Coordinates of C-alpha atoms and ligand atoms in Angstrom, one line a residue:
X11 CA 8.0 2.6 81.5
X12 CA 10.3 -0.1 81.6
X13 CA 11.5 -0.1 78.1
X14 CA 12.0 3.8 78.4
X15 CA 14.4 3.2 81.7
X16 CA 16.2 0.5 79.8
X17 CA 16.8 2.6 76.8
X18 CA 18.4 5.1 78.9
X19 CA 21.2 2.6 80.6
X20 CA 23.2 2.8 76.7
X21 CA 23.7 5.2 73.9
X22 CA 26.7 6.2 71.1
X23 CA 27.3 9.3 71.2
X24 CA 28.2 11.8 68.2
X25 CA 32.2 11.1 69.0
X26 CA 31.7 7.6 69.1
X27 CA 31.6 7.1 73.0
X28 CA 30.0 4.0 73.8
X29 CA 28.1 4.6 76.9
X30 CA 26.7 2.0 79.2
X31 CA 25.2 2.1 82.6
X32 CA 25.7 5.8 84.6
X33 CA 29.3 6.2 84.5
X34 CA 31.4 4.0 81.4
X35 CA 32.7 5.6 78.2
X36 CA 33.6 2.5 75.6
X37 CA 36.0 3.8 72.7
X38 CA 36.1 7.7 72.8
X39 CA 36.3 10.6 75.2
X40 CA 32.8 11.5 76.6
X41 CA 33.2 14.6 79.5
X42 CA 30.4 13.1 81.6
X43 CA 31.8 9.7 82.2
X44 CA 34.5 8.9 85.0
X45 CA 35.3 5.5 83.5
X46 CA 37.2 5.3 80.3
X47 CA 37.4 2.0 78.6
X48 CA 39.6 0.9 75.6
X49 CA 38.0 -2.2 73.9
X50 CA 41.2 -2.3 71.7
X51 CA 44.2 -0.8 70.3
X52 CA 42.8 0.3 67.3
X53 CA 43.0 3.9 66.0
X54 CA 38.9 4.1 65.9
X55 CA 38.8 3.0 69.2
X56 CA 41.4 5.3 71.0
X57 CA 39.4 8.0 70.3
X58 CA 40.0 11.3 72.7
X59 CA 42.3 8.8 74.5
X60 CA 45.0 11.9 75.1
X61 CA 41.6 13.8 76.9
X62 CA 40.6 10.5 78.8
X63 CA 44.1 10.1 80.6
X64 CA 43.8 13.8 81.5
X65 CA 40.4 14.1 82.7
X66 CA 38.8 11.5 84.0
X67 CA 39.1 9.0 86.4
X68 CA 40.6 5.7 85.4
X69 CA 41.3 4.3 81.6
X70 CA 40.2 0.6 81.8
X71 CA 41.6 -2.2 79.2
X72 CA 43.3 -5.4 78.9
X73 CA 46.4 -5.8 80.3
X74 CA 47.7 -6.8 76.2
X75 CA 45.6 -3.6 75.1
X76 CA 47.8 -2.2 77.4
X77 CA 50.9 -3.5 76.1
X78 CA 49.6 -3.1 72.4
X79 CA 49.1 1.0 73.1
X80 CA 53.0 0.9 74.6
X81 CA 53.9 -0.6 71.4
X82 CA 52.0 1.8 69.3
X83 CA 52.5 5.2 71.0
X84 CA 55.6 4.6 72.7
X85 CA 55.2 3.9 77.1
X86 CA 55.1 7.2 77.8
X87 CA 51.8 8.1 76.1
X88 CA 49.5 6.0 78.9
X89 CA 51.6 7.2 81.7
X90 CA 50.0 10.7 81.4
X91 CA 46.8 9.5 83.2
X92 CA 45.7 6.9 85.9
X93 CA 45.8 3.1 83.8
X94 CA 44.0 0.3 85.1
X95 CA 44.2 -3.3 83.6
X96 CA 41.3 -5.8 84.1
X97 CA 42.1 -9.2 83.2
X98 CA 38.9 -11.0 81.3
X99 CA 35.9 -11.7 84.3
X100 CA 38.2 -9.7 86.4
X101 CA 35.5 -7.4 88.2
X102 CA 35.5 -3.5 88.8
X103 CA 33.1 -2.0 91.0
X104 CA 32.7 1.7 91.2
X105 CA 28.9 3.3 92.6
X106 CA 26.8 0.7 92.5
X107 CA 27.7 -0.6 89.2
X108 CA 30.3 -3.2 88.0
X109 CA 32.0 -3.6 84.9
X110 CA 33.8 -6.7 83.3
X111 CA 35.6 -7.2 80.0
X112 CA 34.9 -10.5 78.4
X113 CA 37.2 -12.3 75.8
X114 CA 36.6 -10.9 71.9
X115 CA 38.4 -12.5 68.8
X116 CA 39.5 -9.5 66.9
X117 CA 43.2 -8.6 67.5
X118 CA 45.0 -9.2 70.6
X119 CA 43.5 -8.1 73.8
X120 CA 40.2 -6.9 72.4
X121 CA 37.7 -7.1 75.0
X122 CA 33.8 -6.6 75.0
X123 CA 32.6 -4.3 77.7
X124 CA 29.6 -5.6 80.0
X125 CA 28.1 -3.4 83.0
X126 CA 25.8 -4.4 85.6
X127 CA 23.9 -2.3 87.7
X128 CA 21.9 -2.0 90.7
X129 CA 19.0 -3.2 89.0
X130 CA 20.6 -6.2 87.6
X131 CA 20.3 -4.9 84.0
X132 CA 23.0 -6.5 82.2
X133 CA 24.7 -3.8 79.7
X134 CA 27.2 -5.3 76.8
X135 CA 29.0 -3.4 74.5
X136 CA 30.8 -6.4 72.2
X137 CA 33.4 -3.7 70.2
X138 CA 34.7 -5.3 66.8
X139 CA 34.3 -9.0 66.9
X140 CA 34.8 -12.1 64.9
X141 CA 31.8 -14.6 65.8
X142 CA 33.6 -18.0 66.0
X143 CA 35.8 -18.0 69.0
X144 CA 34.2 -15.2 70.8
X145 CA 32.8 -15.8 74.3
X146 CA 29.0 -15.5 73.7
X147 CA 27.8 -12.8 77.2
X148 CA 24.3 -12.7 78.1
X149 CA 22.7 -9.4 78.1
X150 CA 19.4 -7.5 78.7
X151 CA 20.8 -4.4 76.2
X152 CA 23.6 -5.3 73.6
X153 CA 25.4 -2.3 71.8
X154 CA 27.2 -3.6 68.7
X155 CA 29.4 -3.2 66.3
X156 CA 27.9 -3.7 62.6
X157 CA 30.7 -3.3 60.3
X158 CA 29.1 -6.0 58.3
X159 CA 25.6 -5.4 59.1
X160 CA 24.4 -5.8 55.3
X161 CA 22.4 -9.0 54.3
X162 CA 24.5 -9.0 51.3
X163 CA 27.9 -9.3 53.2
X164 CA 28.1 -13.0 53.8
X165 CA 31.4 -14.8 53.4
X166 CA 30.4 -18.2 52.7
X167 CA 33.9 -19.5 52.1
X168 CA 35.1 -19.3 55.9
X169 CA 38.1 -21.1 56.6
X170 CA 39.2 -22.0 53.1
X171 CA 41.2 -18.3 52.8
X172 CA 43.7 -19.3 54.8
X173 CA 44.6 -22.7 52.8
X174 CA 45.1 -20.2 49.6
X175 CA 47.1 -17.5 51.6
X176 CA 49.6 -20.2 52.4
X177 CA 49.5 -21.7 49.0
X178 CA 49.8 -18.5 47.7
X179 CA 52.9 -17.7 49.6
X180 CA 54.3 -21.1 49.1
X181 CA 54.3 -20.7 45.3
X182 CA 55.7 -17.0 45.3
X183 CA 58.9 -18.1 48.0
X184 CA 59.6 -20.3 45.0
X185 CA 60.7 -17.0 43.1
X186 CA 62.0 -14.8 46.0
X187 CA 60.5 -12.7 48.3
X188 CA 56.7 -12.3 49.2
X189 CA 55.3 -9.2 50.2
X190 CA 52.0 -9.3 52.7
X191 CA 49.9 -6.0 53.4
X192 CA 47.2 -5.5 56.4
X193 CA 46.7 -4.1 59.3
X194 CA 48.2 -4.1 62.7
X195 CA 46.6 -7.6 64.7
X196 CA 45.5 -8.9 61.1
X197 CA 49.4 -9.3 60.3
X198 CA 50.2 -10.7 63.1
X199 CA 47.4 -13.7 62.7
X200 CA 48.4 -14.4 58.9
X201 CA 52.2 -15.0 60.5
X202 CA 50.4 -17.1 62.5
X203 CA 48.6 -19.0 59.6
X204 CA 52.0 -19.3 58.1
X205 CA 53.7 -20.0 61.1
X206 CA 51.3 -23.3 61.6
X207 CA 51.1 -23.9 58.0
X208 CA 55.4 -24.2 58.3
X209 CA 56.8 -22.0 56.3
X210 CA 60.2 -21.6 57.7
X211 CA 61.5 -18.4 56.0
X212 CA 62.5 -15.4 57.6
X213 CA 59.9 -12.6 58.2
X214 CA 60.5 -9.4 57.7
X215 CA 58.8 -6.5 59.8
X216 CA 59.6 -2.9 59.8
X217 CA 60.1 -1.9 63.3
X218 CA 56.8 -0.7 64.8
X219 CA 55.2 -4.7 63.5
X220 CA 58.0 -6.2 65.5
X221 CA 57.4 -4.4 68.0
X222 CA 53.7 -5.2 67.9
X223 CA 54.5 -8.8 67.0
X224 CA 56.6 -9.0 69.9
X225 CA 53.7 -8.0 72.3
X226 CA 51.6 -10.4 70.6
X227 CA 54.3 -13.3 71.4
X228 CA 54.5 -12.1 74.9
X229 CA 50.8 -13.1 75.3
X230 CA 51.2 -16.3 74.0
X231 CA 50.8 -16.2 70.1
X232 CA 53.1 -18.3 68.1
X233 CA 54.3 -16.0 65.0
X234 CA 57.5 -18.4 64.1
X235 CA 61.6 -18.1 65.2
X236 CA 62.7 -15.7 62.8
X237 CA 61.5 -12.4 63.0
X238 CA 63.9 -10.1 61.4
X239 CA 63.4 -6.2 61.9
X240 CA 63.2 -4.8 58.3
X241 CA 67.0 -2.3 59.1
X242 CA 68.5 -5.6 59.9
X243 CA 71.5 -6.3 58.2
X244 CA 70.7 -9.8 57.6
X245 CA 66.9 -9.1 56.3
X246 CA 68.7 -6.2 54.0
X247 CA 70.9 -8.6 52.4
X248 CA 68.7 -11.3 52.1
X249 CA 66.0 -8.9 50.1
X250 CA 69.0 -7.3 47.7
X251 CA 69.6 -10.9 47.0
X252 CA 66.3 -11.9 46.2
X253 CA 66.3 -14.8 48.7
X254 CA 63.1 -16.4 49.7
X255 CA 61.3 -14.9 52.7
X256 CA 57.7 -12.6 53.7
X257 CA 57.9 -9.4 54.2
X258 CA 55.0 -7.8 56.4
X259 CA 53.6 -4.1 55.9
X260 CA 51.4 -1.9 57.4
X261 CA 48.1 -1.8 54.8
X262 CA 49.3 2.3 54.5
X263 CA 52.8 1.4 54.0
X264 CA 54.6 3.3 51.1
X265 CA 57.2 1.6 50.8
X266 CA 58.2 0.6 46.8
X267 CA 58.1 -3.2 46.1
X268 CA 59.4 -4.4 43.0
X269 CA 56.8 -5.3 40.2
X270 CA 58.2 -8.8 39.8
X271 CA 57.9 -9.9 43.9
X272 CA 53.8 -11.6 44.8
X273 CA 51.9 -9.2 46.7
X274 CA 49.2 -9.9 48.8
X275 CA 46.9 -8.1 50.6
X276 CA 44.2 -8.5 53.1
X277 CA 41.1 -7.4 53.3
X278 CA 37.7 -7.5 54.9
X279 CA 35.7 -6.2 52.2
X280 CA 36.0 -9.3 49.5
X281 CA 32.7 -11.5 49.8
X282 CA 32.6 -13.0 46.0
X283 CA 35.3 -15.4 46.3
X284 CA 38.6 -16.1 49.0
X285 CA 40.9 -14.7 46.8
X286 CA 40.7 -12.4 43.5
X287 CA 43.8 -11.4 41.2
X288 CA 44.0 -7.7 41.3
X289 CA 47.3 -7.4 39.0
X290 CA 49.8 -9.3 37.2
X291 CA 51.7 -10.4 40.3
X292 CA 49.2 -9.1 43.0
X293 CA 46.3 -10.5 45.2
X294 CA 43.7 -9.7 47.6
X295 CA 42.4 -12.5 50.0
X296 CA 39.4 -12.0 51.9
X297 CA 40.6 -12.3 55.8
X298 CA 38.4 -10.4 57.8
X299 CA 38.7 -10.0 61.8
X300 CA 35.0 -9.0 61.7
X301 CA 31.8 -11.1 61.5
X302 CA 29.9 -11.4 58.6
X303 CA 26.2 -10.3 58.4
X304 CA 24.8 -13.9 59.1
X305 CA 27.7 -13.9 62.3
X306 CA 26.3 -11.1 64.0
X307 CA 22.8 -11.7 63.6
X308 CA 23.5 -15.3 65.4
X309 CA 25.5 -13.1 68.1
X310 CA 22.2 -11.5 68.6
X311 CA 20.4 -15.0 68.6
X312 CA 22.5 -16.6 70.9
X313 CA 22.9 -13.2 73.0
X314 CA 18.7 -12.6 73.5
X315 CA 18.7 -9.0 74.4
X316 CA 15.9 -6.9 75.0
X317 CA 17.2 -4.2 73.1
X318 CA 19.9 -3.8 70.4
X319 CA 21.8 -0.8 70.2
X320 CA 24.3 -0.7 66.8
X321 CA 27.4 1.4 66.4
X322 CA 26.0 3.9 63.9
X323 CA 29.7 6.0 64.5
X324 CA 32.0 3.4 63.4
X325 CA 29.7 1.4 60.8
X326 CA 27.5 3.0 57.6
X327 CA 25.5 -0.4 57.6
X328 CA 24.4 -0.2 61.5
X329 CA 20.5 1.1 60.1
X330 CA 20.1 -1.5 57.9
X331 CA 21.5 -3.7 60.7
X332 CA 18.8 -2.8 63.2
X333 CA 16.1 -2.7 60.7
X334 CA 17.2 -6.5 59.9
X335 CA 17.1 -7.2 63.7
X336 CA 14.0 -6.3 64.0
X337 CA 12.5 -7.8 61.1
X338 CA 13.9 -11.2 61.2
X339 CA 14.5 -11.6 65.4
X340 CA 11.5 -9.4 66.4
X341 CA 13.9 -7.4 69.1
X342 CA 13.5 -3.7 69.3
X343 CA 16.6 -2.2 67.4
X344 CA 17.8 1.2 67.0
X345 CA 21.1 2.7 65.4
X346 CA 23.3 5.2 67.2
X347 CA 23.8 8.0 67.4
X348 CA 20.8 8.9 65.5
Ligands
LIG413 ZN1 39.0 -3.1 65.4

């Protein structure tokens, strides 16, 4: 009896709604659910966004999610529905049920989702997390995210990709400019890296990463003092004359980048080594904002649900993930949606 009622407080649903307790949608649109809440600002995690601001009650995120959505999809998108912004432990209370969001290294403002109800069953959705710095919630059913969830993806290098990402760029500046791809949140933290590492050359950003970077400034990251929008005149001259400085893209970007200028990308998906030449002028380093498989199974550890519920919608390796979860913690696991 009671591990049937507990297995019916969470569930993923075909969209990729993250549902926990009687009334909270995590991450897509779910037409049951009142309470709409946006762990991030990340395009698998907006789903049915547009439907959420239109039919249901209240849209619940962080008040940099918030800020990162403006930046995005321009102010107007949010104002289409009722937005509220929770500040991490802030608490909101609606029936008899109250929901938190609770601090999650990923990019800024991620938040994971936890909801209590009148039983005191404690409900935690952790969305995408990196294990390190995240705050570790206590829960009776954990629904997470399992992007890594493989035994084979372990990155035992840790910390020593970011010492080659800044001797990398340090070498290529000697020749001109140095051209970084990744995605939105994961650029802003390699600025960062190079930022603290003191590099002191202009970047460059096309217009939608400044704008992103500027939110992430505005909430206290440190990305260096000269951030120069790509249609500047002053970053246009500086790249015709081949003068030393980075220039961020968006891991889609199609913009041309001459053969001769170091390219690096980023990448989640490199577990061999930190860093592996991919062409004559062009690397990939492995920086993830995920955990690694032995990361979330210490998550669980530390975490001691009595249930584990993984994202089956947003990762292929959530089976395997609950199978291990099983086998080597002994805690009932399931993937979903099944
Ligand atoms: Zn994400």
């Amino acid at each position: 009896m009671e591990a049937l009622r507990i297995k019916s407080k969470a569930n993923v649903t075909s969209l990729g709604a993250v549902l926990l307790g009687q009334h909270v949608a995590c991450d897509a649109y779910d037409e049951n659910r009142p309470i709409r809440v946006v762990t991030h600002a990340h395009a698998d995690h907006m789903v049915g966004l547009g439907k959420s601001l239109k039919n249901g009650e209240v849209t619940i995120m962080t008040p940099a999610t918030k800020d990162m959505i403006d930046a995005l999809k321009g102010p107007r998108f949010l104002s289409r529905g009722p937005v509220k912004t929770l500040d991490y432990g802030e608490e909101f209370t609606y029936g008899d049920e109250t929901l938190t969001l609770h601090y999650a290294d990923h990019i800024l403002g991620t938040a994971q989702a936890l909801v209590e109800d009148k039983e005191q069953t404690r409900i935690l959705y952790t969305s995408d997390f990196k294990y390190s710095r995240t705050t570790r919630v206590d829960a009776d059913i954990l629904v997470m995210e399992a992007t890594y969830g493989d035994p084979i993806r372990v990155r035992p290098f840790g910390m020593m990709t970011e010492g080659i990402l800044i001797s990398l760029v340090e070498q290529g500046l000697k020749r001109g400019p140095v051209y970084v791809f990744g995605y939105h949140g994961k650029l802003q933290k390699m600025m960062q890296i190079l930022y603290e590492a003191k590099i002191k050359t202009p970047f460059i950003v096309p217009d939608k990463i400044h704008q992103v970077s500027k939110i992430c400034e505005k909430h206290g990251m440190k990305l260096g003092k000269h951030l120069l929008p790509y249609d500047d005149e002053e970053a246009q001259s500086m790249l015709t004359q081949n003068e030393p400085s980075v220039v961020f893209y968006h891991a889609y970007s199609r913009k041309r980048v001459d053969g001769e200028a170091l390219k690096i990308r980023a990448s989640g998906w490199e577990f061999r080594k930190p860093c592996r030449k991919v062409g004559t002028n062009e690397y990939v380093v492995a920086l993830s904002d995920h955990s690694d498989f032995n990361e979330l199974l210490q998550y669980v550890e530390r975490c001691n649900p009595k249930m584990v519920i993984t994202d089956g919608h947003r990762s292929e390796a959530a089976r395997i993930f609950a199978k291990e979860v099983e086998k080597r913690l002994k805690i009932p696991a399931r993937a979903a949606p099944a």
